[in-house]
Amino acid sequence: MLVLLPPSEGKAPSGRGTPLKPESLSLPGLAAAREAVLGELVELCASDEEKAMEVLGLSEGLRGEVAKNADLRTAGARPAGEIYTGVLYDALGLASLDTAAKQRAARSLLVFSGLWGAVRVTDRIPSYRCSMGVRLPGLGALGGFWRAPMANVLPAAVGDGLLLDLRSAAYGTAWKPKGELAERTASVRVLHAPTRKVVSHFNKATKGRIVRSLLTTGTAPTGPAELVEALRDLGHEVEAQAPERSGRPWALDVLVSEIH
């Protein structure tokens, strides 16, 4: 099973670790694309702070993010699972997992990123600011830029197992599974049961809890139908919609009655 996660907008500080070693990142087939984005982002932020603020969509209070991006090649790096913070990652609680669950996380979690394309939670990266919605002057919209590199690399990374897609819509633009792989894919929404509406905060928290429960129990469904049963066994109320046509993913709605 491979689980696709969105990154967090806010991130923990880089700290004083060894600087980024791009060649050490997982999915080496993305190396050239990563270097292209990193190079343009660093150059933009080092040479034109005002333009960088505009391109990155930053408010005045986030001006310091530009300087942080300018220093990405020399900043300390930490495991991505420590860099990404926020509601989903708080609920996932990677640091508090036992050893076996951490090993499962290292194998099965892949975090999408406007800068890196996708990284595993054990990949060491610096703190940065660059969402998938950014349009860099030279490379254009990052969602579109990443589609070809991702299409070349991701199918092999998934292998022949289940793909659990928990990405937000913006990160979904960078790659969509196709064909037989799509039929082994389950995308998940979290809905407030009484209103049938997505509630952003609780959507993220519930997705984090789902991943944590799969990791801690060692549950490893091999396909979408098995995932539905596994989630129900773990106490989640799930409505599943199998695809009506071949080459389409399953759509799973996880219903929650309380928002907290």
PDB file of C-alpha atoms in Angstrom:
ATOM      1  CA  MET A   1       0.000   0.000   0.000  1.00  0.00           C
ATOM      2  CA  LEU A   2       1.214   3.490  -0.871  1.00  0.00           C
ATOM      3  CA  VAL A   3      -0.440   6.514   0.763  1.00  0.00           C
ATOM      4  CA  LEU A   4      -0.285   9.918  -0.934  1.00  0.00           C
ATOM      5  CA  LEU A   5      -0.389  12.885   1.455  1.00  0.00           C
ATOM      6  CA  PRO A   6      -0.479  16.648   0.928  1.00  0.00           C
ATOM      7  CA  PRO A   7       2.269  18.691   2.590  1.00  0.00           C
ATOM      8  CA  SER A   8       1.531  21.316   5.209  1.00  0.00           C
ATOM      9  CA  GLU A   9       1.558  24.991   4.289  1.00  0.00           C
ATOM     10  CA  GLY A  10       3.400  25.864   7.483  1.00  0.00           C
ATOM     11  CA  LYS A  11       6.548  23.966   8.317  1.00  0.00           C
ATOM     12  CA  ALA A  12       8.885  23.429  11.228  1.00  0.00           C
ATOM     13  CA  PRO A  13      12.259  25.230  11.142  1.00  0.00           C
ATOM     14  CA  SER A  14      15.097  23.518   9.302  1.00  0.00           C
ATOM     15  CA  GLY A  15      17.311  23.397  12.374  1.00  0.00           C
ATOM     16  CA  ARG A  16      21.072  22.923  12.314  1.00  0.00           C
ATOM     17  CA  GLY A  17      21.313  19.598  10.515  1.00  0.00           C
ATOM     18  CA  THR A  18      23.456  18.749   7.507  1.00  0.00           C
ATOM     19  CA  PRO A  19      22.313  20.708   4.422  1.00  0.00           C
ATOM     20  CA  LEU A  20      20.200  19.180   1.689  1.00  0.00           C
ATOM     21  CA  LYS A  21      21.769  16.410  -0.390  1.00  0.00           C
ATOM     22  CA  PRO A  22      19.476  16.223  -3.435  1.00  0.00           C
ATOM     23  CA  GLU A  23      20.990  12.935  -4.562  1.00  0.00           C
ATOM     24  CA  SER A  24      19.884  11.287  -1.313  1.00  0.00           C
ATOM     25  CA  LEU A  25      16.160  11.884  -1.870  1.00  0.00           C
ATOM     26  CA  SER A  26      13.862   9.013  -2.756  1.00  0.00           C
ATOM     27  CA  LEU A  27      12.441   8.676  -6.262  1.00  0.00           C
ATOM     28  CA  PRO A  28      15.687   9.626  -8.062  1.00  0.00           C
ATOM     29  CA  GLY A  29      13.804   9.811 -11.343  1.00  0.00           C
ATOM     30  CA  LEU A  30      12.519  13.204 -10.145  1.00  0.00           C
ATOM     31  CA  ALA A  31      16.044  14.600  -9.634  1.00  0.00           C
ATOM     32  CA  ALA A  32      16.224  16.744 -12.784  1.00  0.00           C
ATOM     33  CA  ALA A  33      12.773  18.251 -12.201  1.00  0.00           C
ATOM     34  CA  ARG A  34      13.610  18.939  -8.549  1.00  0.00           C
ATOM     35  CA  GLU A  35      16.794  20.746  -9.557  1.00  0.00           C
ATOM     36  CA  ALA A  36      14.883  22.864 -12.073  1.00  0.00           C
ATOM     37  CA  VAL A  37      12.334  24.010  -9.480  1.00  0.00           C
ATOM     38  CA  LEU A  38      14.920  24.458  -6.724  1.00  0.00           C
ATOM     39  CA  GLY A  39      17.217  26.464  -8.987  1.00  0.00           C
ATOM     40  CA  GLU A  40      14.523  28.865 -10.148  1.00  0.00           C
ATOM     41  CA  LEU A  41      13.020  29.265  -6.679  1.00  0.00           C
ATOM     42  CA  VAL A  42      16.365  30.020  -5.016  1.00  0.00           C
ATOM     43  CA  GLU A  43      17.366  32.462  -7.756  1.00  0.00           C
ATOM     44  CA  LEU A  44      14.025  34.278  -7.629  1.00  0.00           C
ATOM     45  CA  CYS A  45      14.062  34.624  -3.857  1.00  0.00           C
ATOM     46  CA  ALA A  46      17.714  35.692  -3.721  1.00  0.00           C
ATOM     47  CA  SER A  47      17.432  38.306  -6.463  1.00  0.00           C
ATOM     48  CA  ASP A  48      14.000  39.937  -6.212  1.00  0.00           C
ATOM     49  CA  GLU A  49      12.233  39.810  -2.862  1.00  0.00           C
ATOM     50  CA  GLU A  50       9.163  41.746  -3.995  1.00  0.00           C
ATOM     51  CA  LYS A  51       8.654  39.585  -7.080  1.00  0.00           C
ATOM     52  CA  ALA A  52       9.115  36.468  -4.972  1.00  0.00           C
ATOM     53  CA  MET A  53       6.441  37.691  -2.532  1.00  0.00           C
ATOM     54  CA  GLU A  54       4.056  38.116  -5.446  1.00  0.00           C
ATOM     55  CA  VAL A  55       4.839  34.772  -7.098  1.00  0.00           C
ATOM     56  CA  LEU A  56       4.574  32.823  -3.849  1.00  0.00           C
ATOM     57  CA  GLY A  57       1.401  34.638  -2.786  1.00  0.00           C
ATOM     58  CA  LEU A  58       2.865  35.743   0.541  1.00  0.00           C
ATOM     59  CA  SER A  59       1.473  38.375   2.873  1.00  0.00           C
ATOM     60  CA  GLU A  60       3.742  40.938   4.489  1.00  0.00           C
ATOM     61  CA  GLY A  61       3.827  38.875   7.649  1.00  0.00           C
ATOM     62  CA  LEU A  62       5.424  36.014   5.724  1.00  0.00           C
ATOM     63  CA  ARG A  63       8.195  38.069   4.114  1.00  0.00           C
ATOM     64  CA  GLY A  64      10.774  36.004   6.005  1.00  0.00           C
ATOM     65  CA  GLU A  65       9.820  32.964   3.914  1.00  0.00           C
ATOM     66  CA  VAL A  66      11.565  34.559   0.924  1.00  0.00           C
ATOM     67  CA  ALA A  67      14.922  34.679   2.710  1.00  0.00           C
ATOM     68  CA  LYS A  68      14.384  31.101   3.867  1.00  0.00           C
ATOM     69  CA  ASN A  69      13.894  29.976   0.270  1.00  0.00           C
ATOM     70  CA  ALA A  70      16.979  31.879  -0.864  1.00  0.00           C
ATOM     71  CA  ASP A  71      19.091  29.780   1.538  1.00  0.00           C
ATOM     72  CA  LEU A  72      17.647  26.364   0.690  1.00  0.00           C
ATOM     73  CA  ARG A  73      20.926  24.924  -0.600  1.00  0.00           C
ATOM     74  CA  THR A  74      22.787  25.673   2.633  1.00  0.00           C
ATOM     75  CA  ALA A  75      20.014  25.421   5.252  1.00  0.00           C
ATOM     76  CA  GLY A  76      19.913  22.477   7.622  1.00  0.00           C
ATOM     77  CA  ALA A  77      17.797  19.511   6.618  1.00  0.00           C
ATOM     78  CA  ARG A  78      15.567  17.256   8.722  1.00  0.00           C
ATOM     79  CA  PRO A  79      13.345  14.273   7.895  1.00  0.00           C
ATOM     80  CA  ALA A  80      10.293  15.432   5.976  1.00  0.00           C
ATOM     81  CA  GLY A  81       8.112  13.849   8.654  1.00  0.00           C
ATOM     82  CA  GLU A  82       9.515  16.411  11.090  1.00  0.00           C
ATOM     83  CA  ILE A  83       9.344  19.366   8.676  1.00  0.00           C
ATOM     84  CA  TYR A  84       5.659  18.992   7.821  1.00  0.00           C
ATOM     85  CA  THR A  85       3.350  20.148  10.611  1.00  0.00           C
ATOM     86  CA  GLY A  86      -0.287  21.179  10.906  1.00  0.00           C
ATOM     87  CA  VAL A  87      -3.564  19.412  11.551  1.00  0.00           C
ATOM     88  CA  LEU A  88      -3.070  16.254   9.474  1.00  0.00           C
ATOM     89  CA  TYR A  89       0.470  15.668  10.719  1.00  0.00           C
ATOM     90  CA  ASP A  90      -0.471  16.398  14.329  1.00  0.00           C
ATOM     91  CA  ALA A  91      -3.180  13.725  14.102  1.00  0.00           C
ATOM     92  CA  LEU A  92      -0.809  11.324  12.349  1.00  0.00           C
ATOM     93  CA  GLY A  93       1.766  11.773  15.120  1.00  0.00           C
ATOM     94  CA  LEU A  94       4.741  10.191  13.382  1.00  0.00           C
ATOM     95  CA  ALA A  95       7.125  10.850  16.281  1.00  0.00           C
ATOM     96  CA  SER A  96       4.997   8.862  18.736  1.00  0.00           C
ATOM     97  CA  LEU A  97       4.629   5.745  16.568  1.00  0.00           C
ATOM     98  CA  ASP A  98       6.315   2.578  17.736  1.00  0.00           C
ATOM     99  CA  THR A  99       9.275   1.194  15.797  1.00  0.00           C
ATOM    100  CA  ALA A 100       7.269  -1.166  13.609  1.00  0.00           C
ATOM    101  CA  ALA A 101       4.742   1.549  12.695  1.00  0.00           C
ATOM    102  CA  LYS A 102       7.561   3.995  11.877  1.00  0.00           C
ATOM    103  CA  GLN A 103       9.032   1.425   9.516  1.00  0.00           C
ATOM    104  CA  ARG A 104       5.656   1.040   7.833  1.00  0.00           C
ATOM    105  CA  ALA A 105       5.406   4.843   7.520  1.00  0.00           C
ATOM    106  CA  ALA A 106       8.839   5.016   5.888  1.00  0.00           C
ATOM    107  CA  ARG A 107       7.767   2.454   3.293  1.00  0.00           C
ATOM    108  CA  SER A 108       4.223   3.540   2.620  1.00  0.00           C
ATOM    109  CA  LEU A 109       3.878   7.334   2.982  1.00  0.00           C
ATOM    110  CA  LEU A 110       4.645   9.717   0.134  1.00  0.00           C
ATOM    111  CA  VAL A 111       4.199  13.476   0.592  1.00  0.00           C
ATOM    112  CA  PHE A 112       3.537  15.578  -2.496  1.00  0.00           C
ATOM    113  CA  SER A 113       5.339  18.919  -2.765  1.00  0.00           C
ATOM    114  CA  GLY A 114       5.472  21.864  -5.136  1.00  0.00           C
ATOM    115  CA  LEU A 115       9.249  21.983  -4.688  1.00  0.00           C
ATOM    116  CA  TRP A 116      10.284  18.319  -4.432  1.00  0.00           C
ATOM    117  CA  GLY A 117       7.511  16.640  -6.417  1.00  0.00           C
ATOM    118  CA  ALA A 118       7.139  13.909  -3.809  1.00  0.00           C
ATOM    119  CA  VAL A 119       9.269  12.747  -0.880  1.00  0.00           C
ATOM    120  CA  ARG A 120       9.144  10.004   1.706  1.00  0.00           C
ATOM    121  CA  VAL A 121       8.819  11.016   5.352  1.00  0.00           C
ATOM    122  CA  THR A 122      12.397   9.875   5.980  1.00  0.00           C
ATOM    123  CA  ASP A 123      13.897  12.074   3.232  1.00  0.00           C
ATOM    124  CA  ARG A 124      15.907  14.929   4.716  1.00  0.00           C
ATOM    125  CA  ILE A 125      14.770  18.326   3.405  1.00  0.00           C
ATOM    126  CA  PRO A 126      15.014  21.945   4.578  1.00  0.00           C
ATOM    127  CA  SER A 127      11.995  24.017   5.544  1.00  0.00           C
ATOM    128  CA  TYR A 128      10.638  25.874   2.489  1.00  0.00           C
ATOM    129  CA  ARG A 129       7.668  27.759   1.065  1.00  0.00           C
ATOM    130  CA  CYS A 130       6.426  26.729  -2.364  1.00  0.00           C
ATOM    131  CA  SER A 131       2.939  25.328  -2.855  1.00  0.00           C
ATOM    132  CA  MET A 132       1.764  23.344  -5.868  1.00  0.00           C
ATOM    133  CA  GLY A 133      -0.372  26.323  -6.860  1.00  0.00           C
ATOM    134  CA  VAL A 134       2.679  28.524  -7.498  1.00  0.00           C
ATOM    135  CA  ARG A 135       3.426  29.636 -11.059  1.00  0.00           C
ATOM    136  CA  LEU A 136       7.160  30.238 -11.433  1.00  0.00           C
ATOM    137  CA  PRO A 137       8.125  32.738 -14.168  1.00  0.00           C
ATOM    138  CA  GLY A 138      10.316  30.257 -16.029  1.00  0.00           C
ATOM    139  CA  LEU A 139       8.679  26.879 -15.386  1.00  0.00           C
ATOM    140  CA  GLY A 140       5.055  27.940 -15.213  1.00  0.00           C
ATOM    141  CA  ALA A 141       2.368  26.374 -13.007  1.00  0.00           C
ATOM    142  CA  LEU A 142       3.972  23.701 -10.849  1.00  0.00           C
ATOM    143  CA  GLY A 143       0.956  21.415 -10.995  1.00  0.00           C
ATOM    144  CA  GLY A 144       1.405  21.166 -14.751  1.00  0.00           C
ATOM    145  CA  PHE A 145       5.203  21.077 -14.592  1.00  0.00           C
ATOM    146  CA  TRP A 146       5.221  17.976 -12.386  1.00  0.00           C
ATOM    147  CA  ARG A 147       2.787  15.880 -14.434  1.00  0.00           C
ATOM    148  CA  ALA A 148       5.289  14.353 -16.859  1.00  0.00           C
ATOM    149  CA  PRO A 149       8.018  13.570 -14.281  1.00  0.00           C
ATOM    150  CA  MET A 150       5.448  12.079 -11.918  1.00  0.00           C
ATOM    151  CA  ALA A 151       3.890   9.960 -14.666  1.00  0.00           C
ATOM    152  CA  ASN A 152       7.328   8.474 -15.358  1.00  0.00           C
ATOM    153  CA  VAL A 153       8.118   7.669 -11.724  1.00  0.00           C
ATOM    154  CA  LEU A 154       5.003   7.127  -9.625  1.00  0.00           C
ATOM    155  CA  PRO A 155       3.547   3.949 -11.195  1.00  0.00           C
ATOM    156  CA  ALA A 156       6.711   2.015 -10.337  1.00  0.00           C
ATOM    157  CA  ALA A 157       6.684   3.464  -6.811  1.00  0.00           C
ATOM    158  CA  VAL A 158       3.128   2.195  -6.275  1.00  0.00           C
ATOM    159  CA  GLY A 159       3.909  -1.268  -7.591  1.00  0.00           C
ATOM    160  CA  ASP A 160       1.029  -3.740  -7.707  1.00  0.00           C
ATOM    161  CA  GLY A 161      -0.676  -2.799  -4.445  1.00  0.00           C
ATOM    162  CA  LEU A 162      -3.311  -0.387  -3.207  1.00  0.00           C
ATOM    163  CA  LEU A 163      -2.929   3.373  -3.718  1.00  0.00           C
ATOM    164  CA  LEU A 164      -4.644   5.443  -1.015  1.00  0.00           C
ATOM    165  CA  ASP A 165      -4.944   9.035  -2.211  1.00  0.00           C
ATOM    166  CA  LEU A 166      -5.437  11.565   0.593  1.00  0.00           C
ATOM    167  CA  ARG A 167      -4.119  14.593  -1.310  1.00  0.00           C
ATOM    168  CA  SER A 168      -5.940  17.896  -1.530  1.00  0.00           C
ATOM    169  CA  ALA A 169      -7.222  19.015  -4.929  1.00  0.00           C
ATOM    170  CA  ALA A 170      -4.246  21.305  -5.612  1.00  0.00           C
ATOM    171  CA  TYR A 171      -1.768  18.451  -5.236  1.00  0.00           C
ATOM    172  CA  GLY A 172      -3.966  16.087  -7.196  1.00  0.00           C
ATOM    173  CA  THR A 173      -3.263  18.183 -10.303  1.00  0.00           C
ATOM    174  CA  ALA A 174       0.367  17.014 -10.340  1.00  0.00           C
ATOM    175  CA  TRP A 175      -0.457  13.369 -11.056  1.00  0.00           C
ATOM    176  CA  LYS A 176      -3.516  11.211 -11.590  1.00  0.00           C
ATOM    177  CA  PRO A 177      -3.257   7.416 -11.735  1.00  0.00           C
ATOM    178  CA  LYS A 178      -4.539   5.942 -14.962  1.00  0.00           C
ATOM    179  CA  GLY A 179      -5.713   2.635 -16.319  1.00  0.00           C
ATOM    180  CA  GLU A 180      -5.339  -0.461 -14.169  1.00  0.00           C
ATOM    181  CA  LEU A 181      -3.531   1.531 -11.470  1.00  0.00           C
ATOM    182  CA  ALA A 182      -6.532   3.850 -11.129  1.00  0.00           C
ATOM    183  CA  GLU A 183      -8.690   0.810 -10.432  1.00  0.00           C
ATOM    184  CA  ARG A 184      -6.440   0.033  -7.445  1.00  0.00           C
ATOM    185  CA  THR A 185      -6.772   3.617  -6.171  1.00  0.00           C
ATOM    186  CA  ALA A 186      -9.090   4.886  -3.458  1.00  0.00           C
ATOM    187  CA  SER A 187      -9.575   8.597  -2.885  1.00  0.00           C
ATOM    188  CA  VAL A 188     -11.049   9.716   0.415  1.00  0.00           C
ATOM    189  CA  ARG A 189     -13.263  12.587   1.500  1.00  0.00           C
ATOM    190  CA  VAL A 190     -14.243  13.256   5.085  1.00  0.00           C
ATOM    191  CA  LEU A 191     -17.798  14.578   5.456  1.00  0.00           C
ATOM    192  CA  HIS A 192     -19.736  15.936   8.406  1.00  0.00           C
ATOM    193  CA  ALA A 193     -22.536  13.364   8.473  1.00  0.00           C
ATOM    194  CA  PRO A 194     -25.510  15.646   9.286  1.00  0.00           C
ATOM    195  CA  THR A 195     -24.673  18.187   6.571  1.00  0.00           C
ATOM    196  CA  ARG A 196     -22.718  16.053   4.078  1.00  0.00           C
ATOM    197  CA  LYS A 197     -20.200  18.909   3.837  1.00  0.00           C
ATOM    198  CA  VAL A 198     -16.409  18.820   3.939  1.00  0.00           C
ATOM    199  CA  VAL A 199     -15.058  20.636   6.992  1.00  0.00           C
ATOM    200  CA  SER A 200     -11.434  21.510   6.298  1.00  0.00           C
ATOM    201  CA  HIS A 201      -9.933  21.190   9.777  1.00  0.00           C
ATOM    202  CA  PHE A 202     -11.694  17.957  10.653  1.00  0.00           C
ATOM    203  CA  ASN A 203     -11.112  16.571   7.157  1.00  0.00           C
ATOM    204  CA  LYS A 204      -7.367  16.868   7.710  1.00  0.00           C
ATOM    205  CA  ALA A 205      -7.457  15.554  11.273  1.00  0.00           C
ATOM    206  CA  THR A 206      -9.524  12.516  10.316  1.00  0.00           C
ATOM    207  CA  LYS A 207      -7.213  11.660   7.429  1.00  0.00           C
ATOM    208  CA  GLY A 208      -4.275  11.825   9.828  1.00  0.00           C
ATOM    209  CA  ARG A 209      -6.060   9.492  12.254  1.00  0.00           C
ATOM    210  CA  ILE A 210      -6.935   7.057   9.472  1.00  0.00           C
ATOM    211  CA  VAL A 211      -3.308   6.779   8.412  1.00  0.00           C
ATOM    212  CA  ARG A 212      -2.150   6.421  12.004  1.00  0.00           C
ATOM    213  CA  SER A 213      -4.626   3.617  12.680  1.00  0.00           C
ATOM    214  CA  LEU A 214      -3.520   1.731   9.557  1.00  0.00           C
ATOM    215  CA  LEU A 215       0.132   2.097  10.564  1.00  0.00           C
ATOM    216  CA  THR A 216      -0.278   1.177  14.219  1.00  0.00           C
ATOM    217  CA  THR A 217      -2.398  -1.902  13.535  1.00  0.00           C
ATOM    218  CA  GLY A 218      -0.292  -3.072  10.616  1.00  0.00           C
ATOM    219  CA  THR A 219      -3.415  -3.236   8.459  1.00  0.00           C
ATOM    220  CA  ALA A 220      -2.378  -3.677   4.838  1.00  0.00           C
ATOM    221  CA  PRO A 221      -5.367  -3.918   2.485  1.00  0.00           C
ATOM    222  CA  THR A 222      -4.489  -5.032  -1.024  1.00  0.00           C
ATOM    223  CA  GLY A 223      -7.282  -3.197  -2.846  1.00  0.00           C
ATOM    224  CA  PRO A 224     -10.034  -0.616  -2.400  1.00  0.00           C
ATOM    225  CA  ALA A 225     -12.711  -3.112  -1.340  1.00  0.00           C
ATOM    226  CA  GLU A 226     -10.406  -4.513   1.339  1.00  0.00           C
ATOM    227  CA  LEU A 227      -9.633  -0.949   2.460  1.00  0.00           C
ATOM    228  CA  VAL A 228     -13.331  -0.228   2.987  1.00  0.00           C
ATOM    229  CA  GLU A 229     -13.671  -3.273   5.212  1.00  0.00           C
ATOM    230  CA  ALA A 230     -10.471  -2.421   7.085  1.00  0.00           C
ATOM    231  CA  LEU A 231     -11.632   1.115   7.827  1.00  0.00           C
ATOM    232  CA  ARG A 232     -14.986  -0.146   9.045  1.00  0.00           C
ATOM    233  CA  ASP A 233     -13.215  -2.656  11.288  1.00  0.00           C
ATOM    234  CA  LEU A 234     -11.201   0.257  12.691  1.00  0.00           C
ATOM    235  CA  GLY A 235     -14.429   2.037  13.638  1.00  0.00           C
ATOM    236  CA  HIS A 236     -14.932   4.411  10.713  1.00  0.00           C
ATOM    237  CA  GLU A 237     -18.277   4.898   8.981  1.00  0.00           C
ATOM    238  CA  VAL A 238     -17.491   4.558   5.286  1.00  0.00           C
ATOM    239  CA  GLU A 239     -19.611   4.900   2.169  1.00  0.00           C
ATOM    240  CA  ALA A 240     -17.880   3.480  -0.901  1.00  0.00           C
ATOM    241  CA  GLN A 241     -18.574   4.069  -4.568  1.00  0.00           C
ATOM    242  CA  ALA A 242     -16.937   1.607  -6.923  1.00  0.00           C
ATOM    243  CA  PRO A 243     -16.138   3.070 -10.342  1.00  0.00           C
ATOM    244  CA  GLU A 244     -18.807   2.665 -13.002  1.00  0.00           C
ATOM    245  CA  ARG A 245     -16.201   2.460 -15.760  1.00  0.00           C
ATOM    246  CA  SER A 246     -12.828   0.774 -15.984  1.00  0.00           C
ATOM    247  CA  GLY A 247      -9.762   2.903 -15.423  1.00  0.00           C
ATOM    248  CA  ARG A 248     -11.360   5.001 -12.665  1.00  0.00           C
ATOM    249  CA  PRO A 249     -10.577   5.151  -8.916  1.00  0.00           C
ATOM    250  CA  TRP A 250     -12.867   4.242  -6.042  1.00  0.00           C
ATOM    251  CA  ALA A 251     -14.422   7.144  -4.113  1.00  0.00           C
ATOM    252  CA  LEU A 252     -14.687   6.695  -0.338  1.00  0.00           C
ATOM    253  CA  ASP A 253     -16.610   9.021   1.973  1.00  0.00           C
ATOM    254  CA  VAL A 254     -15.740   8.778   5.666  1.00  0.00           C
ATOM    255  CA  LEU A 255     -18.618  10.194   7.707  1.00  0.00           C
ATOM    256  CA  VAL A 256     -18.084  11.895  11.056  1.00  0.00           C
ATOM    257  CA  SER A 257     -20.803  13.129  13.365  1.00  0.00           C
ATOM    258  CA  GLU A 258     -18.718  15.378  15.607  1.00  0.00           C
ATOM    259  CA  ILE A 259     -16.381  18.146  14.547  1.00  0.00           C
ATOM    260  CA  HIS A 260     -13.501  18.567  16.977  1.00  0.00           C
TER     261      HIS A 260
END
